[in-house]
Amino acid sequence: MRALSYTVAPSAEAAVARFAAAQGSARYIAGGTNLYDLMKLGIEHPAHLIDVSRIDGMDAIETDGDILRFGGRALMTDVAYTPVVRDQYPVLSESLLKAASQQLRNMATVGGNLLQRTRCMYFRNGAGSTSMVGVYPCNKREPGSGCSAIGGLDRTHAVLGTSEACTAVAPGDWPVALMAMDATIEMLGPEGPRNLPIAEFYRLPGDTPHREFNLHPGELVTAITVRKTPAGRASTYHKIRDRESYAFALASAAVALEMDGATVRTARIALGGVATTPWRSRAAEAIVTGSPLTPELALRAGRAAFADARGGQHNAFKIELGARVIADALIIAAERRA
Amino acid sequence: MEDERSETTQTCGVTRRVVLASGAGAAAASILPLEQRAQAQQQFARAETGQTVQVSANVNGRPVILEIDSRASLLDLLRERRELTGTKKGCDHGQCGACTVHLDGRPVSSCLTLAAKIDGRQVTTIEGLAEGADLHPMQQAFIDNDALQCGYCTPGQIMSAVACVTGGHATSPDAIREFMSGNICRCGAYVGILAAVQQAAKVMEG
Ligand SMILES: Cc1cc2nc3c(=O)[nH]c(=O)nc-3n(C[C@H](O)[C@H](O)[C@H](O)COP(=O)(O)OP(=O)(O)OC[C@H]3O[C@@H](n4cnc5c(N)ncnc54)[C@H](O)[C@@H]3O)c2cc1C
Ligand code: SF4
Ligand code: FES
Ligand code: FES
């Protein structure tokens, strides 16, 4: 790890100004659970760390008005256990509580979570062995070097949104829930503040897989907002992993419904663990909207979400698994209607 | 700045860690008078390369002021600079829980906590749980329930287990298992760990 300077930013404005002064060699650090890990793996090498985890007020969680507003440095634990979130937006709360471990959720912020990088083990330099540094080509780590996962060990990789350059999965759970809830990302940059719908925040890998976010250099995520909706209550984040807990998703679904009796009035469906970005499925939503929800219809919706999926060497199982995860999530969400 | 040494070194003079850490110098160090040996060790401990930051924190109830490498982890600060070697390094990547300590009363993975981040905050390690000779009820419960085999994961397990009870998560076996899932036990002592948390919960909740 290269030597670096470390400073604590007292305010969002100060953080942005410091970033600009460092001329590209700085990184913001919040919990550090992803950035510091990647620094240890020799993948990120900032010369300056600007700690944004103590910015005054940027940990506020506001639930009073028409929107839910989560400060960019609010901890995953604190957002997950906020009563309104836990009781009226289970999809949000569950996406946080089914991620990482209680220790990591006490460190990790909801803003940093949006920007975590893939767990593709080739990207991570052979998962931590220092002798593996730089051994495997990876277009995300070293643009233009090639992709070791395509035709390689791709069991955890994406089946949706892939390209010839990269099939890495977007790892976060929270962004999937936010995608279903049409969240907005509030940012402050050198040019001033800017809001972006989460649907426009993530980039498909295409031929530039190293560019994952539509975030300008130096932009700080100051808050995440979700418009309040009755769909929050009949919602769930359903996550299937290799083990029961403390693992990334093999396939997951964020589902939120508005129901008229047994009939689905509106549906929001987003997928995790199977795509290169948090993935909204309008096709699945269209299948259930306006119809009484049955297990058969739910599975048909699940299958529709994967109509364009492409399996690789070892991950084709995700196509059937993912469809069933959506189907189960629809049933769970529907059972929660008031 | 006074780099206050831990109790172990002060009372025993030389510990296994001094010998390990001094490496080639160990043979010479073992024939030096106590005072010089301590100085030699301090020099070793102070060999920070890179850029440094000053942190002022409270560790196990004692004030600590240290000049540390800005890249250092809290785990390395505790083990290498404070000789608090109860906190273990398993994976160094947030994946095992062996390094769990409390920061301002909440469990964190000290391997992924930048040491610089503890400035102005309170750290509790496994060494800070007992009150004098009285073990914390959770420590006693781990002993009573054989909740370990090799013991390497145990300090981290106990730090999480204490928070499991104080945070109100010890409500059922499943809730305990879920809360404790961030602490991996290679020896598979999970049955004993669950029993220990249940026993200690009764004592702690009175
Ligand atoms: C063992 C392990 C298991 C995990 N399991 C899961 C899981 O199951 N599901 C899941 O979703 N996540 C999981 N995670 C990932 C974890 O949730 C993320 O690492 C965490 O949310 C990142 O937040 P942070 O505050 O620590 O970010 P940091 O590591 O501090 O930063 C991450 C990135 O975001 C940038 N950044 C941080 N804050 C801001 C801001 N406010 N504005 C602009 N940029 C910012 C940083 O520069 C950096 O590039 C796991 C992590 C580990 C280590
Ligand atoms: S899938 Fe993407 S991240 Fe993984 S090796 Fe290929 S290019 Fe790198
Ligand atoms: S050593 Fe920190 S989690 Fe493994
Ligand atoms: S007792 Fe050996 S790892 Fe848990």
Coordinates of C-alpha atoms and ligand atoms in Angstrom, one line a residue:
Chain A
M1 CA 0.0 0.0 0.0
R2 CA 1.5 3.4 -0.9
A3 CA 2.0 6.1 1.7
L4 CA -0.9 8.5 1.9
S5 CA -2.2 11.5 3.7
Y6 CA -5.4 11.3 5.8
T7 CA -7.6 14.2 6.7
V8 CA -11.1 14.4 8.2
A9 CA -13.5 16.6 6.4
P10 CA -15.7 18.7 8.7
S11 CA -18.3 19.5 6.0
A12 CA -19.4 18.4 2.6
E13 CA -18.1 21.6 1.0
A14 CA -14.7 21.2 2.7
A15 CA -14.5 17.6 1.4
V16 CA -15.3 18.6 -2.2
A17 CA -12.8 21.5 -2.0
R18 CA -10.1 19.2 -0.7
F19 CA -10.7 16.7 -3.3
A20 CA -10.4 19.3 -6.0
A21 CA -7.1 20.5 -4.5
A22 CA -5.6 17.0 -4.6
Q23 CA -6.1 17.0 -8.4
G24 CA -7.3 13.4 -8.9
S25 CA -5.1 11.6 -6.4
A26 CA -7.6 11.7 -3.6
R27 CA -10.5 9.4 -2.6
Y28 CA -13.3 9.8 -0.2
I29 CA -13.3 7.2 2.6
A30 CA -16.4 6.5 4.6
G31 CA -16.5 3.2 6.5
G32 CA -13.6 2.0 4.5
T33 CA -15.0 -1.5 4.3
N34 CA -14.6 -1.6 0.6
L35 CA -12.0 1.0 -0.2
Y36 CA -9.5 0.0 2.5
D37 CA -10.0 -3.7 1.6
L38 CA -9.2 -2.9 -2.1
M39 CA -6.1 -0.8 -1.0
K40 CA -4.8 -3.9 0.9
L41 CA -5.4 -5.9 -2.2
G42 CA -3.3 -3.5 -4.3
I43 CA -6.3 -2.5 -6.4
E44 CA -6.9 1.0 -5.2
H45 CA -4.0 3.3 -4.5
P46 CA -5.1 6.8 -3.4
A47 CA -2.4 9.3 -2.3
H48 CA -4.9 11.2 -0.1
L49 CA -7.8 9.9 1.9
I50 CA -10.5 12.4 2.8
D51 CA -12.6 10.9 5.6
V52 CA -16.3 11.9 5.1
S53 CA -17.6 9.8 7.9
R54 CA -17.6 12.6 10.4
I55 CA -19.3 15.3 8.3
D56 CA -21.6 17.2 10.5
G57 CA -25.2 16.3 9.8
M58 CA -24.5 14.0 6.9
D59 CA -25.7 11.0 9.0
A60 CA -29.2 12.4 9.4
I61 CA -32.1 10.0 8.8
E62 CA -35.3 12.0 8.1
T63 CA -38.7 10.3 7.9
D64 CA -41.2 13.1 8.7
G65 CA -42.2 14.6 5.3
D66 CA -43.2 13.1 2.0
I67 CA -39.8 11.5 1.5
L68 CA -37.4 9.3 3.4
R69 CA -34.0 11.0 3.4
F70 CA -30.9 9.1 4.4
G71 CA -27.6 11.1 4.9
G72 CA -24.8 9.7 2.8
R73 CA -22.7 8.7 5.8
A74 CA -25.6 7.2 7.8
L75 CA -24.6 3.7 8.9
M76 CA -26.3 0.7 7.4
T77 CA -27.3 -0.5 10.9
D78 CA -28.9 2.8 11.8
V79 CA -31.0 3.1 8.6
A80 CA -32.1 -0.6 8.8
Y81 CA -33.4 -0.2 12.4
T82 CA -35.1 3.2 11.9
P83 CA -38.7 2.3 13.0
V84 CA -40.4 3.8 9.9
V85 CA -38.0 2.0 7.6
R86 CA -38.2 -1.3 9.4
D87 CA -42.0 -1.3 9.8
Q88 CA -43.2 0.4 6.5
Y89 CA -40.4 -0.4 4.1
P90 CA -39.2 -3.9 4.8
V91 CA -37.6 -4.1 1.4
L92 CA -35.1 -1.4 2.4
S93 CA -34.5 -2.7 5.9
E94 CA -34.1 -6.3 4.8
S95 CA -31.7 -5.4 2.0
L96 CA -29.4 -3.8 4.6
L97 CA -29.8 -6.5 7.3
K98 CA -29.2 -9.3 4.9
A99 CA -25.9 -7.7 3.8
A100 CA -22.4 -8.3 5.2
S101 CA -22.3 -8.8 9.0
Q102 CA -23.4 -6.8 12.1
Q103 CA -19.8 -5.6 12.5
L104 CA -19.5 -4.3 8.9
R105 CA -22.9 -2.7 9.0
N106 CA -21.7 -0.7 12.0
M107 CA -18.9 0.7 9.9
A108 CA -20.4 0.8 6.3
T109 CA -22.4 3.8 5.2
V110 CA -25.4 3.8 2.9
G111 CA -23.6 6.2 0.5
G112 CA -20.4 4.0 0.3
N113 CA -22.6 1.0 -0.2
L114 CA -23.8 2.4 -3.6
L115 CA -20.2 2.6 -4.8
Q116 CA -18.8 -0.7 -3.7
R117 CA -17.0 -2.6 -6.4
T118 CA -17.5 -6.1 -7.7
R119 CA -16.5 -9.2 -5.8
C120 CA -15.3 -10.9 -9.0
M121 CA -12.2 -12.8 -7.7
Y122 CA -10.2 -12.0 -10.8
F123 CA -10.8 -8.3 -10.2
R124 CA -9.8 -8.9 -6.6
N125 CA -6.4 -10.2 -7.6
G126 CA -7.1 -13.9 -6.9
A127 CA -9.0 -13.1 -3.7
G128 CA -6.3 -11.7 -1.5
S129 CA -3.2 -13.8 -2.2
T130 CA -0.4 -11.2 -2.7
S131 CA 1.3 -13.7 -5.1
M132 CA -1.7 -13.3 -7.4
V133 CA -1.4 -9.5 -7.8
G134 CA -1.7 -8.7 -11.5
V135 CA -1.6 -12.4 -12.6
Y136 CA -5.1 -12.5 -14.0
P137 CA -6.1 -10.1 -16.7
C138 CA -9.2 -8.0 -15.8
N139 CA -10.7 -5.2 -17.9
K140 CA -12.1 -3.6 -14.8
R141 CA -8.9 -3.5 -12.9
E142 CA -6.7 -2.8 -15.9
P143 CA -8.6 -1.6 -18.9
G144 CA -7.9 -3.4 -22.1
S145 CA -6.1 -6.4 -20.4
G146 CA -8.9 -8.9 -21.0
C147 CA -11.4 -10.7 -18.9
S148 CA -10.4 -13.9 -17.0
A149 CA -13.9 -14.7 -15.9
I150 CA -15.3 -15.2 -19.4
G151 CA -14.6 -18.9 -20.1
G152 CA -13.2 -19.1 -16.6
L153 CA -14.6 -19.5 -13.0
D154 CA -17.7 -17.5 -13.5
R155 CA -20.1 -19.3 -11.1
T156 CA -21.0 -16.0 -9.3
H157 CA -21.1 -13.9 -12.4
A158 CA -23.9 -12.1 -14.2
V159 CA -26.3 -13.4 -16.7
L160 CA -28.0 -10.1 -17.5
G161 CA -26.3 -6.9 -18.7
T162 CA -23.1 -8.5 -19.6
S163 CA -20.7 -7.6 -22.4
E164 CA -17.8 -9.1 -24.2
A165 CA -15.5 -7.2 -21.9
C166 CA -17.0 -8.0 -18.4
T167 CA -19.6 -10.2 -16.7
A168 CA -19.0 -9.1 -13.1
V169 CA -22.0 -8.8 -10.8
A170 CA -22.9 -5.6 -9.1
P171 CA -22.5 -6.8 -5.5
G172 CA -24.7 -4.5 -3.4
D173 CA -28.1 -5.4 -2.0
W174 CA -29.2 -1.9 -0.9
P175 CA -28.9 -0.5 -4.4
V176 CA -31.3 -3.2 -5.6
A177 CA -33.9 -2.2 -3.1
L178 CA -33.4 1.4 -3.9
M179 CA -33.8 0.6 -7.6
A180 CA -37.2 -0.9 -6.9
M181 CA -38.2 2.2 -4.8
D182 CA -37.1 4.7 -7.5
A183 CA -34.6 6.4 -5.2
T184 CA -32.8 9.6 -5.9
I185 CA -29.1 10.2 -5.2
E186 CA -28.2 13.7 -4.0
M187 CA -24.7 14.7 -4.7
L188 CA -22.4 17.7 -4.2
G189 CA -19.6 18.3 -6.6
P190 CA -17.1 21.0 -7.7
E191 CA -19.9 22.4 -9.9
G192 CA -22.5 22.4 -7.1
P193 CA -25.3 20.1 -6.1
R194 CA -27.0 17.6 -8.5
N195 CA -29.7 15.0 -8.1
L196 CA -29.8 11.8 -10.1
P197 CA -32.5 9.0 -10.2
I198 CA -30.8 5.7 -9.2
A199 CA -31.8 4.2 -12.5
E200 CA -29.3 6.6 -14.2
F201 CA -26.5 6.1 -11.6
Y202 CA -25.1 2.8 -12.7
R203 CA -23.4 2.1 -16.1
L204 CA -23.5 -1.2 -18.1
P205 CA -20.0 -2.5 -18.6
G206 CA -20.1 -2.3 -22.4
D207 CA -16.5 -1.8 -23.5
T208 CA -15.6 0.4 -20.5
P209 CA -16.2 -1.9 -17.5
H210 CA -13.9 0.2 -15.3
R211 CA -16.4 3.0 -15.3
E212 CA -19.2 1.8 -13.1
F213 CA -21.0 4.9 -11.9
N214 CA -22.3 8.1 -13.4
L215 CA -20.5 10.1 -10.7
H216 CA -18.2 12.9 -11.8
P217 CA -14.8 13.1 -10.2
G218 CA -15.0 14.7 -6.7
E219 CA -18.8 14.3 -6.4
L220 CA -19.8 13.4 -2.9
V221 CA -23.0 11.5 -2.2
T222 CA -24.7 13.6 0.4
A223 CA -28.0 11.8 0.7
I224 CA -30.4 9.2 -0.8
T225 CA -34.1 9.9 -0.9
V226 CA -37.1 7.7 -1.4
R227 CA -40.6 9.1 -2.1
K228 CA -43.0 7.6 0.5
T229 CA -45.4 5.1 -1.0
P230 CA -48.0 2.6 0.3
A231 CA -46.1 0.0 -1.9
G232 CA -43.4 0.0 0.8
R233 CA -45.5 -2.1 3.2
A234 CA -46.2 -5.0 0.9
S235 CA -42.5 -5.4 0.1
T236 CA -39.6 -7.7 0.6
Y237 CA -35.9 -8.2 -0.2
H238 CA -35.5 -11.9 -0.8
K239 CA -31.9 -13.1 -1.0
I240 CA -30.5 -16.5 -1.8
R241 CA -26.8 -17.2 -0.9
D242 CA -24.4 -20.1 -0.7
R243 CA -24.9 -19.9 3.1
E244 CA -27.7 -18.6 5.2
S245 CA -26.0 -15.4 6.3
Y246 CA -22.9 -13.2 5.7
A247 CA -22.6 -13.9 2.0
F248 CA -23.2 -12.0 -1.2
A249 CA -26.3 -12.8 -3.2
L250 CA -26.4 -15.6 -5.8
A251 CA -29.7 -14.2 -6.8
S252 CA -32.0 -11.7 -5.0
A253 CA -35.2 -9.8 -5.7
A254 CA -36.6 -6.6 -4.3
V255 CA -40.3 -6.5 -4.7
A256 CA -42.9 -3.9 -3.7
L257 CA -46.6 -4.2 -4.5
E258 CA -49.8 -2.2 -4.3
M259 CA -52.7 -4.6 -4.2
D260 CA -56.5 -4.5 -4.6
G261 CA -57.5 -7.6 -2.6
A262 CA -55.6 -10.4 -4.4
T263 CA -55.1 -8.3 -7.6
V264 CA -51.8 -6.6 -8.2
R265 CA -52.4 -2.9 -8.9
T266 CA -48.7 -1.9 -9.3
A267 CA -45.5 -3.9 -9.0
R268 CA -41.9 -2.9 -8.7
I269 CA -39.3 -5.6 -9.2
A270 CA -35.6 -5.3 -9.1
L271 CA -32.9 -8.0 -9.2
G272 CA -29.5 -8.5 -7.5
G273 CA -26.7 -11.1 -7.8
V274 CA -27.5 -11.8 -11.4
A275 CA -26.8 -8.6 -13.3
T276 CA -23.9 -6.2 -14.0
T277 CA -25.9 -3.4 -12.4
P278 CA -28.8 -3.3 -10.0
W279 CA -31.5 -4.5 -12.4
R280 CA -35.1 -3.3 -12.8
S281 CA -37.4 -5.7 -14.6
R282 CA -40.3 -4.0 -16.3
A283 CA -41.1 -7.2 -18.2
A284 CA -41.7 -9.0 -14.9
E285 CA -43.7 -6.1 -13.6
A286 CA -45.9 -6.1 -16.7
I287 CA -46.8 -9.7 -16.3
V288 CA -48.3 -9.4 -12.8
T289 CA -49.8 -5.9 -13.1
G290 CA -53.6 -6.0 -13.2
S291 CA -53.9 -9.7 -12.4
P292 CA -54.7 -11.8 -9.3
L293 CA -51.4 -13.1 -8.0
T294 CA -51.0 -16.8 -8.2
P295 CA -47.8 -18.9 -7.9
E296 CA -48.0 -19.8 -11.6
L297 CA -48.3 -16.1 -12.6
A298 CA -45.4 -15.2 -10.2
L299 CA -43.2 -17.8 -11.8
R300 CA -44.1 -16.6 -15.3
A301 CA -43.0 -13.1 -14.2
G302 CA -39.8 -14.5 -12.9
R303 CA -39.1 -16.2 -16.2
A304 CA -39.9 -13.1 -18.1
A305 CA -37.2 -11.2 -16.2
F306 CA -34.6 -13.6 -17.6
A307 CA -35.8 -13.8 -21.2
D308 CA -32.6 -12.1 -22.4
A309 CA -30.3 -13.8 -19.9
R310 CA -27.1 -15.4 -21.1
G311 CA -25.3 -18.0 -19.0
G312 CA -21.6 -18.6 -19.1
Q313 CA -19.6 -21.7 -18.1
H314 CA -20.8 -22.3 -14.5
N315 CA -23.5 -19.7 -13.8
A316 CA -26.4 -20.7 -16.0
F317 CA -28.2 -22.1 -12.9
K318 CA -28.8 -18.4 -11.9
I319 CA -31.4 -18.2 -14.7
E320 CA -33.8 -20.7 -13.1
L321 CA -32.8 -19.7 -9.6
G322 CA -33.4 -16.0 -10.3
A323 CA -36.8 -16.7 -11.8
R324 CA -37.8 -18.6 -8.7
V325 CA -36.4 -16.0 -6.3
I326 CA -38.7 -13.4 -8.0
A327 CA -41.7 -15.7 -7.8
D328 CA -41.1 -16.4 -4.1
A329 CA -40.5 -12.7 -3.4
L330 CA -43.8 -11.8 -5.1
I331 CA -45.7 -14.2 -2.9
I332 CA -43.9 -13.0 0.3
A333 CA -44.6 -9.3 -0.6
A334 CA -48.2 -10.0 -1.4
E335 CA -48.7 -11.7 2.0
R336 CA -47.6 -8.5 3.7
R337 CA -50.4 -6.3 2.2
A338 CA -52.4 -4.5 4.9
Chain B
M1 CA 5.5 11.6 23.1
E2 CA 5.3 8.9 25.7
D3 CA 4.3 5.6 24.2
E4 CA 3.0 4.0 27.3
R5 CA 3.6 0.2 27.3
S6 CA 1.1 -2.4 28.3
E7 CA 1.0 -4.1 31.6
T8 CA 2.3 -7.4 30.3
T9 CA 5.6 -5.9 29.3
Q10 CA 5.9 -3.9 32.4
T11 CA 5.4 -6.8 34.8
C12 CA 7.0 -9.7 32.9
G13 CA 9.8 -7.7 31.3
V14 CA 9.9 -9.8 28.2
T15 CA 7.0 -11.5 26.4
R16 CA 6.8 -14.0 23.6
R17 CA 6.0 -11.1 21.3
V18 CA 9.1 -9.2 22.1
V19 CA 11.2 -12.2 21.1
L20 CA 9.2 -12.7 17.9
A21 CA 9.1 -9.1 17.0
S22 CA 12.8 -8.4 17.6
G23 CA 13.7 -11.2 15.2
A24 CA 17.5 -11.3 14.7
G25 CA 18.0 -8.9 17.6
A26 CA 16.3 -11.3 20.0
A27 CA 19.4 -13.1 21.1
A28 CA 21.2 -9.9 21.9
A29 CA 18.1 -8.4 23.5
S30 CA 17.8 -11.4 25.9
I31 CA 21.1 -10.6 27.5
L32 CA 20.6 -6.8 27.7
P33 CA 19.4 -5.3 31.0
L34 CA 15.6 -4.8 31.3
E35 CA 15.7 -1.1 30.7
Q36 CA 17.6 -1.3 27.5
R37 CA 15.6 -4.1 26.2
A38 CA 12.4 -2.1 26.7
Q39 CA 14.0 0.8 24.8
A40 CA 15.1 -1.5 21.9
Q41 CA 11.5 -2.8 21.7
Q42 CA 10.1 0.7 21.7
Q43 CA 12.3 1.7 18.9
F44 CA 11.1 -1.3 16.9
A45 CA 7.5 -0.5 17.6
R46 CA 8.0 3.1 16.6
A47 CA 9.5 2.3 13.2
E48 CA 6.7 3.9 11.2
T49 CA 7.5 4.5 7.5
G50 CA 5.1 6.4 5.3
Q51 CA 3.2 9.5 6.5
T52 CA 1.8 9.6 10.0
V53 CA -1.1 11.0 11.8
Q54 CA -1.6 11.6 15.5
V55 CA -4.5 9.8 17.2
S56 CA -5.8 10.4 20.7
A57 CA -8.2 7.9 21.9
N58 CA -9.4 5.9 24.8
V59 CA -8.5 2.2 24.8
N60 CA -9.9 0.0 27.5
G61 CA -10.5 3.0 29.7
R62 CA -7.0 4.4 29.3
P63 CA -6.1 7.5 27.3
V64 CA -3.7 6.7 24.4
I65 CA -1.9 9.2 22.2
L66 CA 0.0 7.7 19.3
E67 CA 1.7 8.8 16.1
I68 CA 0.8 6.2 13.6
D69 CA 1.2 5.4 9.9
S70 CA -1.8 6.8 8.2
R71 CA -2.3 3.4 6.4
A72 CA -2.3 1.4 9.6
S73 CA -5.4 -0.6 10.7
L74 CA -6.9 -0.4 14.1
L75 CA -6.0 -4.1 14.4
D76 CA -2.3 -3.5 13.8
L77 CA -2.4 -0.5 16.1
L78 CA -3.8 -2.7 19.0
R79 CA -1.5 -5.7 18.4
E80 CA 1.7 -4.0 17.3
R81 CA 1.7 -0.7 19.2
R82 CA -0.4 -1.5 22.3
E83 CA 0.5 -5.1 22.7
L84 CA -3.1 -6.0 23.0
T85 CA -2.7 -9.3 21.2
G86 CA -6.1 -10.7 22.4
T87 CA -7.6 -9.3 19.2
K88 CA -6.8 -11.7 16.4
K89 CA -6.0 -11.3 12.8
G90 CA -7.8 -14.0 10.8
C91 CA -8.3 -12.8 7.3
D92 CA -7.4 -9.1 7.4
H93 CA -10.3 -8.5 4.9
G94 CA -13.5 -8.2 7.0
Q95 CA -14.4 -11.8 6.2
C96 CA -14.0 -13.7 9.5
G97 CA -14.7 -11.6 12.6
A98 CA -11.6 -12.6 14.6
C99 CA -10.6 -9.0 14.9
T100 CA -13.9 -7.7 16.4
V101 CA -13.6 -4.9 18.9
H102 CA -16.1 -2.3 20.2
L103 CA -15.8 1.3 18.9
D104 CA -17.9 3.7 20.9
G105 CA -19.7 0.6 22.2
R106 CA -20.5 -1.0 18.8
P107 CA -18.7 -4.0 17.3
V108 CA -16.5 -3.3 14.3
S109 CA -14.0 -5.3 12.3
S110 CA -10.7 -3.7 13.4
C111 CA -8.9 -5.0 10.3
L112 CA -11.0 -2.8 8.0
T113 CA -11.0 0.1 10.4
L114 CA -8.3 2.6 9.6
A115 CA -6.5 3.3 12.8
A116 CA -6.6 7.1 12.1
K117 CA -10.4 6.8 12.5
I118 CA -10.3 6.2 16.2
D119 CA -9.2 9.7 17.0
G120 CA -11.4 11.0 19.8
R121 CA -13.2 7.7 20.3
Q122 CA -13.4 4.8 22.7
V123 CA -12.1 1.3 21.9
T124 CA -12.8 -1.8 24.0
T125 CA -11.0 -5.0 23.3
I126 CA -11.3 -8.5 24.8
E127 CA -8.7 -7.3 27.4
G128 CA -11.1 -4.6 28.5
L129 CA -14.0 -6.8 29.4
A130 CA -13.1 -8.3 32.7
E131 CA -13.3 -6.2 35.9
G132 CA -10.1 -6.9 37.7
A133 CA -10.0 -10.6 38.4
D134 CA -13.8 -11.0 37.6
L135 CA -14.4 -12.3 34.2
H136 CA -17.3 -10.8 32.2
P137 CA -20.3 -13.1 32.3
M138 CA -19.8 -13.8 28.6
Q139 CA -16.2 -14.9 29.1
Q140 CA -17.3 -17.2 31.9
A141 CA -20.1 -18.6 29.8
F142 CA -17.7 -19.5 27.0
I143 CA -15.6 -21.4 29.5
D144 CA -18.6 -23.1 31.1
N145 CA -20.0 -24.2 27.7
D146 CA -16.7 -25.3 26.0
A147 CA -17.5 -22.7 23.4
L148 CA -14.1 -23.1 21.7
Q149 CA -11.5 -25.6 20.5
C150 CA -8.4 -23.8 19.3
G151 CA -9.6 -20.5 20.7
Y152 CA -8.4 -18.3 17.9
C153 CA -11.9 -16.9 17.0
T154 CA -12.9 -16.7 20.6
P155 CA -12.0 -13.0 21.5
G156 CA -13.9 -11.9 18.4
Q157 CA -16.8 -14.2 19.2
I158 CA -17.0 -12.8 22.7
M159 CA -17.0 -9.2 21.6
S160 CA -19.9 -9.9 19.2
A161 CA -21.7 -12.0 21.7
V162 CA -21.6 -9.2 24.3
A163 CA -23.2 -6.8 21.8
C164 CA -25.7 -9.5 20.8
V165 CA -27.1 -9.5 24.3
T166 CA -26.7 -5.7 25.1
G167 CA -28.3 -4.9 21.7
G168 CA -31.3 -7.1 22.5
H169 CA -30.6 -9.6 19.7
A170 CA -30.4 -12.7 21.9
T171 CA -34.2 -13.3 21.6
S172 CA -34.1 -16.8 20.0
P173 CA -31.5 -19.3 18.8
D174 CA -32.1 -18.2 15.2
A175 CA -31.7 -14.5 16.1
I176 CA -28.5 -15.3 17.9
R177 CA -27.1 -17.3 15.0
E178 CA -28.0 -14.5 12.6
F179 CA -26.4 -11.8 14.7
M180 CA -23.3 -14.0 15.3
S181 CA -22.9 -14.9 11.6
G182 CA -20.1 -12.4 11.1
N183 CA -17.8 -14.5 13.4
I184 CA -16.6 -17.6 11.7
C185 CA -15.3 -20.5 13.8
R186 CA -13.0 -22.8 11.9
C187 CA -13.2 -25.4 14.6
G188 CA -17.0 -25.4 14.4
A189 CA -17.7 -24.7 18.1
Y190 CA -21.0 -23.1 17.1
V191 CA -23.2 -25.3 19.4
G192 CA -21.2 -24.3 22.4
I193 CA -21.1 -20.6 21.3
L194 CA -24.9 -20.5 21.0
A195 CA -25.2 -22.1 24.5
A196 CA -22.8 -19.6 25.9
V197 CA -24.7 -16.6 24.6
Q198 CA -27.9 -18.0 26.0
Q199 CA -26.4 -18.6 29.4
A200 CA -24.7 -15.2 29.5
A201 CA -27.9 -13.5 28.3
K202 CA -29.7 -14.8 31.4
V203 CA -26.9 -13.4 33.7
M204 CA -26.5 -10.1 31.9
E205 CA -30.2 -9.4 31.6
G206 CA -30.5 -10.3 35.3
Ligands
LIG1 C1 -16.8 -9.5 4.1 C2 -17.8 -8.6 3.5 C3 -19.1 -9.0 3.2 C4 -19.9 -8.1 2.6 N1 -21.2 -8.5 2.3 C5 -22.0 -7.7 1.7 C6 -23.3 -8.1 1.3 O1 -23.7 -9.2 1.5 N2 -24.1 -7.2 0.7 C7 -23.7 -5.9 0.4 O2 -24.5 -5.1 -0.1 N3 -22.5 -5.5 0.8 C8 -21.7 -6.3 1.4 N4 -20.4 -5.9 1.7 C9 -20.0 -4.6 1.3 C10 -20.2 -3.5 2.2 O3 -21.6 -3.3 2.4 C11 -19.6 -2.2 1.5 O4 -18.2 -2.4 1.5 C12 -20.0 -1.0 2.3 O5 -21.4 -0.7 2.2 C13 -19.3 0.2 1.7 O6 -19.5 1.3 2.5 P1 -18.4 2.1 3.2 O7 -18.9 3.3 3.9 O8 -17.5 1.2 4.0 O9 -17.6 2.6 1.9 P2 -16.0 2.9 1.7 O10 -15.3 1.6 1.6 O11 -15.5 3.9 2.6 O12 -16.1 3.5 0.2 C14 -16.5 2.7 -0.9 C15 -16.4 3.6 -2.1 O13 -17.3 4.7 -2.0 C16 -16.7 6.0 -2.1 N5 -17.5 6.8 -1.1 C17 -17.8 6.5 0.2 N6 -18.7 7.4 0.6 C18 -18.9 8.2 -0.4 C19 -19.7 9.4 -0.5 N7 -20.5 9.8 0.5 N8 -19.7 10.1 -1.7 C20 -19.0 9.6 -2.7 N9 -18.2 8.6 -2.6 C21 -18.1 7.9 -1.5 C22 -15.2 5.7 -1.7 O14 -14.4 6.6 -2.3 C23 -15.0 4.3 -2.3 O15 -14.7 4.4 -3.6 C24 -19.5 -6.7 2.4 C25 -18.3 -6.3 2.7 C26 -17.4 -7.2 3.3 C27 -16.0 -6.8 3.6
SF4_2 S1 -15.8 -10.2 -15.1 FE1 -15.2 -8.0 -15.2 S2 -14.2 -7.8 -13.1 FE2 -14.2 -10.0 -13.5 S3 -12.3 -10.5 -14.6 FE3 -13.8 -10.0 -16.2 S4 -13.4 -7.8 -16.6 FE4 -12.5 -8.3 -14.6
FES3 S1 -9.3 -10.3 10.6 FE1 -10.8 -8.8 10.5 S2 -12.6 -9.9 9.8 FE2 -11.0 -11.4 9.6
FES4 S1 -12.3 -22.2 18.3 FE1 -10.9 -22.6 16.7 S2 -11.7 -21.2 15.2 FE2 -13.2 -21.1 16.7

